[in-house]
XYZ file of C-alpha atoms in Angstrom:
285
model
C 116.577 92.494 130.904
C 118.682 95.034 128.791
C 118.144 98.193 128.070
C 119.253 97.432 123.969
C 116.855 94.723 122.307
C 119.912 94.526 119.995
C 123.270 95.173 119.965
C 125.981 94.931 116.933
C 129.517 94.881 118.176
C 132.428 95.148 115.348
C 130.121 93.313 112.621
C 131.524 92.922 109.246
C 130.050 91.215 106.605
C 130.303 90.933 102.790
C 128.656 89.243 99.834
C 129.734 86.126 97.501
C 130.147 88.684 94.997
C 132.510 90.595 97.511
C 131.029 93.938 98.118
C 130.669 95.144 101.318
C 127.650 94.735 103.319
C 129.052 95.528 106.933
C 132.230 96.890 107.734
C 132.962 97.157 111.681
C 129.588 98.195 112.517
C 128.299 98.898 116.235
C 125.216 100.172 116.778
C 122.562 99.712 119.172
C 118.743 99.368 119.210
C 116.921 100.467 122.475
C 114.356 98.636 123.743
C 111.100 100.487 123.653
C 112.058 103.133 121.033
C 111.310 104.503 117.579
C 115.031 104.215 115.354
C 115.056 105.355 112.032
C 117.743 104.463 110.183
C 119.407 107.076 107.278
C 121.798 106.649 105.161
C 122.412 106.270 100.499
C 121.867 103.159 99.260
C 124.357 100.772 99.989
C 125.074 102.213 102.855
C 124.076 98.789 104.527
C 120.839 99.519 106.025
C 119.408 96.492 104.558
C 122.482 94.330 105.421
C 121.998 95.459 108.968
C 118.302 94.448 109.319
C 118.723 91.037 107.606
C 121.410 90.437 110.820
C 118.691 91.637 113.112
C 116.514 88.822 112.417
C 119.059 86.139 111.903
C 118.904 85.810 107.466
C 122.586 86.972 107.713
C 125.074 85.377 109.511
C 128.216 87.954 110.673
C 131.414 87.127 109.109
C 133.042 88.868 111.963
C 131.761 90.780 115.262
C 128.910 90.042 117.291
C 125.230 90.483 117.123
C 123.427 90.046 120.771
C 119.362 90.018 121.143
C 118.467 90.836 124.844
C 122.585 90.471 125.999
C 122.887 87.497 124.288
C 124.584 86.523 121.305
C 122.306 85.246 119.175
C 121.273 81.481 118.409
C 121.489 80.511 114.693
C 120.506 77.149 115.287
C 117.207 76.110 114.181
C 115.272 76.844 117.280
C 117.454 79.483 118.019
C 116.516 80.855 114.771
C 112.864 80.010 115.460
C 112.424 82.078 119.211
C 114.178 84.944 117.233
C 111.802 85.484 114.387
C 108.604 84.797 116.679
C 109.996 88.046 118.531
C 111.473 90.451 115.496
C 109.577 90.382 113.205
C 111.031 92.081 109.205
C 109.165 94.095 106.944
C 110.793 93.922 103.341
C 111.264 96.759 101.441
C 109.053 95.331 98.251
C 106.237 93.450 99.385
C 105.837 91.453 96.555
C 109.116 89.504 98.152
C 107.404 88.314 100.874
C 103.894 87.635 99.885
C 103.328 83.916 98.280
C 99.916 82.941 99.433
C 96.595 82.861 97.206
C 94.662 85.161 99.973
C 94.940 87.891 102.685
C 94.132 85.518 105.208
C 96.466 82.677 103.904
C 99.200 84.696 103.705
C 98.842 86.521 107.283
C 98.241 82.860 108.541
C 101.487 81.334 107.194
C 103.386 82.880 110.652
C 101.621 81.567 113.557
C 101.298 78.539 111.789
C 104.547 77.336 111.522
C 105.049 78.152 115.396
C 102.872 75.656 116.116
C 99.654 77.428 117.513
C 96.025 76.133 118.048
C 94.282 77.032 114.965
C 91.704 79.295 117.094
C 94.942 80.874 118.246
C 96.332 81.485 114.426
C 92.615 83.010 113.710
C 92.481 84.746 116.450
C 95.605 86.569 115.713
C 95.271 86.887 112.255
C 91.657 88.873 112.738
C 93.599 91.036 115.141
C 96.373 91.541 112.790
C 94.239 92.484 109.480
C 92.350 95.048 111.997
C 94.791 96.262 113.540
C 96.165 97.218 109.511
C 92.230 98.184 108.702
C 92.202 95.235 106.242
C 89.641 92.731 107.849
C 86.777 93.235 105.122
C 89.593 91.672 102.340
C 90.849 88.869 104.222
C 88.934 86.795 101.181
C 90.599 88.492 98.662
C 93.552 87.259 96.207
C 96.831 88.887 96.786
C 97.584 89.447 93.377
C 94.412 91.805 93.250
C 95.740 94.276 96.148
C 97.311 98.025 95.467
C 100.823 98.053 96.054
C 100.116 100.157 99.286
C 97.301 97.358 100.610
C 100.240 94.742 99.934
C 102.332 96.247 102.282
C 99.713 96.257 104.612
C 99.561 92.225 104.699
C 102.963 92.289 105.040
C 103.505 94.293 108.341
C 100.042 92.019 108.992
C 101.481 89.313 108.751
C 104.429 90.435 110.841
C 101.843 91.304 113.402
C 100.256 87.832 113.556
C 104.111 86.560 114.998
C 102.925 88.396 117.764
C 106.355 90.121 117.820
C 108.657 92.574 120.339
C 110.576 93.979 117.317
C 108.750 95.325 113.923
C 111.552 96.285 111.390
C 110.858 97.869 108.062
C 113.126 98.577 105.097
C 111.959 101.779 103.647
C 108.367 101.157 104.400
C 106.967 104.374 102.676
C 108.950 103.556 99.740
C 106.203 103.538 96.796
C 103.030 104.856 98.903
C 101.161 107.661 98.049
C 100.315 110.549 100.821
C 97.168 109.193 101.995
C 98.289 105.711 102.357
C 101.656 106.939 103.508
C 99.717 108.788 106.816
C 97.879 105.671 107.110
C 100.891 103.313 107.624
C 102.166 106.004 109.962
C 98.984 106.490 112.324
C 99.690 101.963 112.165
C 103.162 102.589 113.385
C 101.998 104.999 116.440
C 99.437 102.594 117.195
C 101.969 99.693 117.740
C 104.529 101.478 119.538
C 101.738 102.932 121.840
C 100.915 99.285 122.542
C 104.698 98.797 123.532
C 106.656 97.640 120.443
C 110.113 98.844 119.577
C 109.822 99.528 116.001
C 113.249 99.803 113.624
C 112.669 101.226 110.084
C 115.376 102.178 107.015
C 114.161 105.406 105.097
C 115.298 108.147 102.879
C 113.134 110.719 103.877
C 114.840 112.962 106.653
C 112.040 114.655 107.317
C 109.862 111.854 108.196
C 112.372 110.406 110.342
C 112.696 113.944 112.498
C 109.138 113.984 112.804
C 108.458 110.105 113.693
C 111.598 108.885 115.260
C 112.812 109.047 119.080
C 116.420 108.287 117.760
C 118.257 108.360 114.435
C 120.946 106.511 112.977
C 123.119 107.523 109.849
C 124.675 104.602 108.029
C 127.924 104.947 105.753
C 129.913 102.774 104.196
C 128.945 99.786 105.970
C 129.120 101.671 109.352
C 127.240 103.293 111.803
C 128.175 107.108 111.394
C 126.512 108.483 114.467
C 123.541 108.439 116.220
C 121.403 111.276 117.438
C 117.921 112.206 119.354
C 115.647 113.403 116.529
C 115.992 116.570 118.021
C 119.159 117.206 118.253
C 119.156 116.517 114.061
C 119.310 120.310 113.338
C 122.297 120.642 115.502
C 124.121 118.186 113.856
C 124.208 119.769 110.156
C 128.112 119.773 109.363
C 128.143 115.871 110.474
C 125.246 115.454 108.129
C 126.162 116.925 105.142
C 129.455 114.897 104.119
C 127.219 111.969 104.802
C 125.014 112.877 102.005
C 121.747 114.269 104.283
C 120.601 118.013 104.944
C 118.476 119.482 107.699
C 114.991 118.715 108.046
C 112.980 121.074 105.841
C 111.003 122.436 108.958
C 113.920 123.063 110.975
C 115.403 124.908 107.578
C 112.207 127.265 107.566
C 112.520 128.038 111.265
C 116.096 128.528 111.292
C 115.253 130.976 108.285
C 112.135 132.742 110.329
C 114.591 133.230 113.293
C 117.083 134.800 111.463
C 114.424 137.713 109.764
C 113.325 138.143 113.426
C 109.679 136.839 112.754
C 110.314 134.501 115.330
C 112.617 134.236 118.789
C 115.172 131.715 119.106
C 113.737 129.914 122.158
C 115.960 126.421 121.519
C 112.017 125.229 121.003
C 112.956 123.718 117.012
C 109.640 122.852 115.600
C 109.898 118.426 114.425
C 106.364 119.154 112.218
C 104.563 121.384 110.150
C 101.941 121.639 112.684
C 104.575 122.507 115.423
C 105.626 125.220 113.589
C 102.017 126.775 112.866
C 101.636 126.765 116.345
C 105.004 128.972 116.968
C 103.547 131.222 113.872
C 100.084 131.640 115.465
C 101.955 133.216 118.257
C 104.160 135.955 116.298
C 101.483 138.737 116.700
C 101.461 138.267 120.218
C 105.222 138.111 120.126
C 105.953 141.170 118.161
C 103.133 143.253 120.133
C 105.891 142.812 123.225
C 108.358 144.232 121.704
């Protein structure tokens, strides 16, 4: 098996209207991990994602799933979205069904399962998002934040490899935006390489193993979220800054209230931690 669940090689793609979706992109998705893709918008995170799970075709270049290119025939097509399974960015795109259940049901339906299969995963699914008690209710009487929820639930119910989001915090408060991120740990504790667009640099330093900046239709580099504070004069022409947490302990280093150890806090709470230590620390001096 590879070590990249995907792999785009040289893929360029544009739209009827002729703007530029993908221009030459390469980029790679390992299996297992947490990717968080950065970038403005149009910078073609969206295009990208829609060629992970087969809605876009490339125009040129390559896209492989597992090594292989992939299949856009109809069962091709089929295998692919049972495994990867896409997150839109506005939920109200993907949602059609009169109820939570309906809706989550819709999946594993049209892959052809048992029907004590489909509602066995579909109970799993609206758990697993802390939605079982509104499985009876209408759609169109959910929060924006709960219709999210069905969405990645009924991503969930494909039984998928792959989850990928386009800017999944996008509209979410900060309750139900901890929420969706304590679902996220969950599901890649359980083994599932999760893919997600965002604008929020911190976040992605925090959450991700490795992040991607996207530019112009390209893939501008990739980096371990922690060697983001390192990579500040690639950043900036790209439109991103440092991570506010690294910013503050760059800043406490350089007044001498703490040591530059190479140790750069990725949270708020890794940083307390550093600052609980500073009386021992200066008592040593």
């Amino acid at each position: 098996m590879s070590e990249h669940v995907f792999e785009l090689r040289d893929v360029s793609f544009r739209y009827p209207d002729g703007s530029r979706g993908l221009e030459n992109c390469t980029h790679a998705v390992r299996r297992g991990s947490r990717t968080a893709m950065l970038g403005v918008n149009g910078s073609g995170k969206t295009t990208l994602f829609l060629h992970l799970n087969g809605i876009l075709r490339p125009q040129a270049g390559t896209v492989l799933h597992d090594g292989m290119p992939l299949d856009y025939g109809r069962h091709g097509l089929r295998r692919l979205r049972s495994r990867v399974g896409l997150v839109f960015q506005n939920p109200d795109s993907q949602l059609f069904s009169a109820s939570v259940r309906e809706d989550v049901s819709f999946g594993p339906m049209n892959l052809g399962l048992e029907r004590k299969i489909v509602r066995e995963r579909v109970e799993e699914a609206l758990m697993a998002v802390g939605l079982l008690e509104m499985a009876d209710r209408p759609v169109h009487n959910l929060s924006y934040g709960q219709k999210k929820r069905v969405c990645i639930a009924g991503v969930l119910a494909m039984d998928p490899e792959v989850m990928i989001l386009d800017e999944p915090m996008a509209g979410l408060d900060a309750p139900m935006q901890r929420e969706l991120r304590r679902i996220l740990e969950r599901l890649h504790a359980n083994g599932m390489t999760i893919v997600l667009a965002t604008h929020d640099v911190d976040f992605a330093y925090q959450w991700a193993d490795s992040i991607t900046v996207m530019h112009d239709g390209g893939c501008a580099g990739t980096w371990g979220a922690e060697e983001l504070p390192a990579a500040l004069e690639e950043l900036e022409p790209l439109g991103l800054g440092m991570p506010r947490v690294a910013e503050l302990y760059r800043a406490l280093v350089s007044c001498g209230m703490l040591r530059d150890d190479s140790f750069v806090p990725r949270s708020h709470g890794d940083l307390l931690l550093q600052l609980a230590d500073v009386p021992r620390a200066c008592s040593t001096n």
